[in-house]
């Protein structure tokens, strides 16, 4: 038993924010499952761009696909590669899924970032990817944009597990949590079971501090009269924001609406802490793991953060500690005019744009590996 196992025992499931063909084939994921109690994997276009766009790990598979499907579109070639990796990860995690009775053991695959603002296209692609992978422990990642919320409800209603991504604000999180409940309620109306449907709400952490801290530093450099108050909340806003999201979650699962679904076997939509690698070198490298530990949560970590926590992380139930202090931090953000709502709104747009850019690069790299035509 190590610190990552202890983290899981404290209620925060350990997921890996990384997938790569060579890593899977070398048994790296299985080792994390066996030794660290890992119970999930997330992917996104940026991760796939790094994996597929560089090196030759995928060349043999791609050549075989091209031979069988001459003239295939670049997007189809990408999906073939991605689906193979996701299937392999899902197979590794299937014993975890079985042991935990569908409460964990999931691998996530994201819909195209190009359709983040198109509800109908998102629903259609979620269904297509779900059937293509054909594994019960798959989650389809759907961004928590305004167009994403109704897509989430519709996708859940179809019996498809959903990982809601790119959540930064409490309001956006609340909207998608209610969308999850709406999807489950629709299944109940249809007489369909809801006990083996799972969802997580991926709430992004470090990018909020990066933005807010940058604004604070500019004001401090300009000799702002509120220097003491600004300094006092620096590096604390993202954690406070997450703690208040979790406090809302606790109230929601205690509500009559949720309890009616729970009575029919519904699983709560766990909050998943994403973007948990620290961007500021002055902060401890395990900051966004140590401070967000609590029941029914997930922390998806890049390998570097996972290694750091295994070495020197601290396990304690911190998520419910000093919630009033968190409320004070957010109130100070408002009083000081740091515009958290504006920051989170811009981060959603930037996140979609970043994933679209990574997808552009990914498809471009795959297109360059197109076999020469006669």
CSV table of C-alpha atoms in Angstrom, one decimal, residues 11 60 64-65 98 148-149 180-181 193 229 234 258 280 304 327 329 356 363 365:
chain,number,residue,atom,x,y,z
A,11,UNK,CA,-12.5,8.5,-1.3
A,60,UNK,CA,2.3,-0.1,-38.5
A,64,UNK,CA,-2.5,-1.9,-42.2
A,65,UNK,CA,-5.6,0.3,-41.9
A,98,UNK,CA,-16.4,-5.7,-12.6
A,148,UNK,CA,-23.1,20.5,-24.2
A,149,UNK,CA,-25.6,20.4,-21.3
A,180,UNK,CA,-27.2,14.3,-15.7
A,181,UNK,CA,-30.2,14.0,-13.4
A,193,UNK,CA,-32.5,0.8,-15.7
A,229,UNK,CA,-5.8,41.5,0.3
A,234,UNK,CA,-3.1,34.4,-4.4
A,258,UNK,CA,-31.6,13.1,-6.3
A,280,UNK,CA,3.5,27.8,-10.8
A,304,UNK,CA,4.5,13.6,-13.4
A,327,UNK,CA,-16.4,31.3,0.7
A,329,UNK,CA,-11.8,33.7,-0.7
A,356,UNK,CA,-9.3,22.1,-31.5
A,363,UNK,CA,-5.0,15.3,-38.0
A,365,UNK,CA,0.4,14.7,-38.5
